[in-house]
Amino acid sequence: MSAEREFRTELAEVINRHSREKHSNTPDYILANYLAACLGAFDAAIEARGIHKGDIR
């Protein structure tokens, strides 16, 4: 299993364990995929900021 897939699986388990999917009535794995995608988008934004500021070439 890839590290990314393992992360999403474990995140889904945490969401389920704490019943955080109940309010939205959305399956835990969908919420885990969404949150992992948010982290990916944040990483891209940080990289873009670094390029803009000249910190990353």
Coordinates of C-alpha atoms in Angstrom, one line a residue:
M1 CA 0.0 0.0 0.0
S2 CA 1.3 3.4 -0.9
A3 CA 2.0 6.0 1.8
E4 CA -0.7 8.3 0.4
R5 CA -3.3 5.5 0.4
E6 CA -2.3 4.4 3.9
F7 CA -2.7 8.0 5.1
R8 CA -6.2 8.3 3.6
T9 CA -7.2 4.9 5.1
E10 CA -6.0 5.9 8.5
L11 CA -7.7 9.3 8.2
A12 CA -11.0 7.7 7.3
E13 CA -10.6 5.4 10.4
V14 CA -10.1 8.5 12.6
I15 CA -13.1 10.3 11.1
N16 CA -15.2 7.2 11.7
R17 CA -13.9 6.6 15.2
H18 CA -14.9 10.1 16.2
S19 CA -18.2 9.9 14.2
R20 CA -17.3 13.1 12.3
E21 CA -19.1 11.9 9.2
K22 CA -22.5 11.9 10.9
H23 CA -23.3 15.6 10.5
S24 CA -22.8 15.7 6.8
N25 CA -24.0 12.2 6.2
T26 CA -20.9 11.6 4.0
P27 CA -18.9 8.4 4.0
D28 CA -15.7 8.7 6.0
Y29 CA -13.5 7.7 3.0
I30 CA -15.0 10.6 1.0
L31 CA -14.2 13.0 3.8
A32 CA -10.7 11.6 4.1
N33 CA -10.1 12.0 0.3
Y34 CA -11.4 15.6 0.5
L35 CA -9.1 16.5 3.4
A36 CA -6.1 14.8 1.8
A37 CA -6.8 16.9 -1.4
C38 CA -7.0 20.0 0.7
L39 CA -3.6 19.3 2.1
G40 CA -2.3 18.8 -1.5
A41 CA -3.8 22.1 -2.5
F42 CA -2.2 23.8 0.5
D43 CA 1.2 22.4 -0.5
A44 CA 0.7 23.7 -4.0
A45 CA -0.2 27.2 -2.6
I46 CA 2.9 27.2 -0.4
E47 CA 5.1 26.3 -3.4
A48 CA 3.5 29.0 -5.6
R49 CA 4.1 31.5 -2.8
G50 CA 7.7 30.4 -2.6
I51 CA 8.1 30.8 -6.4
H52 CA 6.4 34.2 -6.3
K53 CA 8.7 35.4 -3.5
G54 CA 11.8 34.0 -5.2
D55 CA 12.4 31.5 -2.4
I56 CA 11.9 28.6 -4.8
R57 CA 13.2 28.5 -8.4

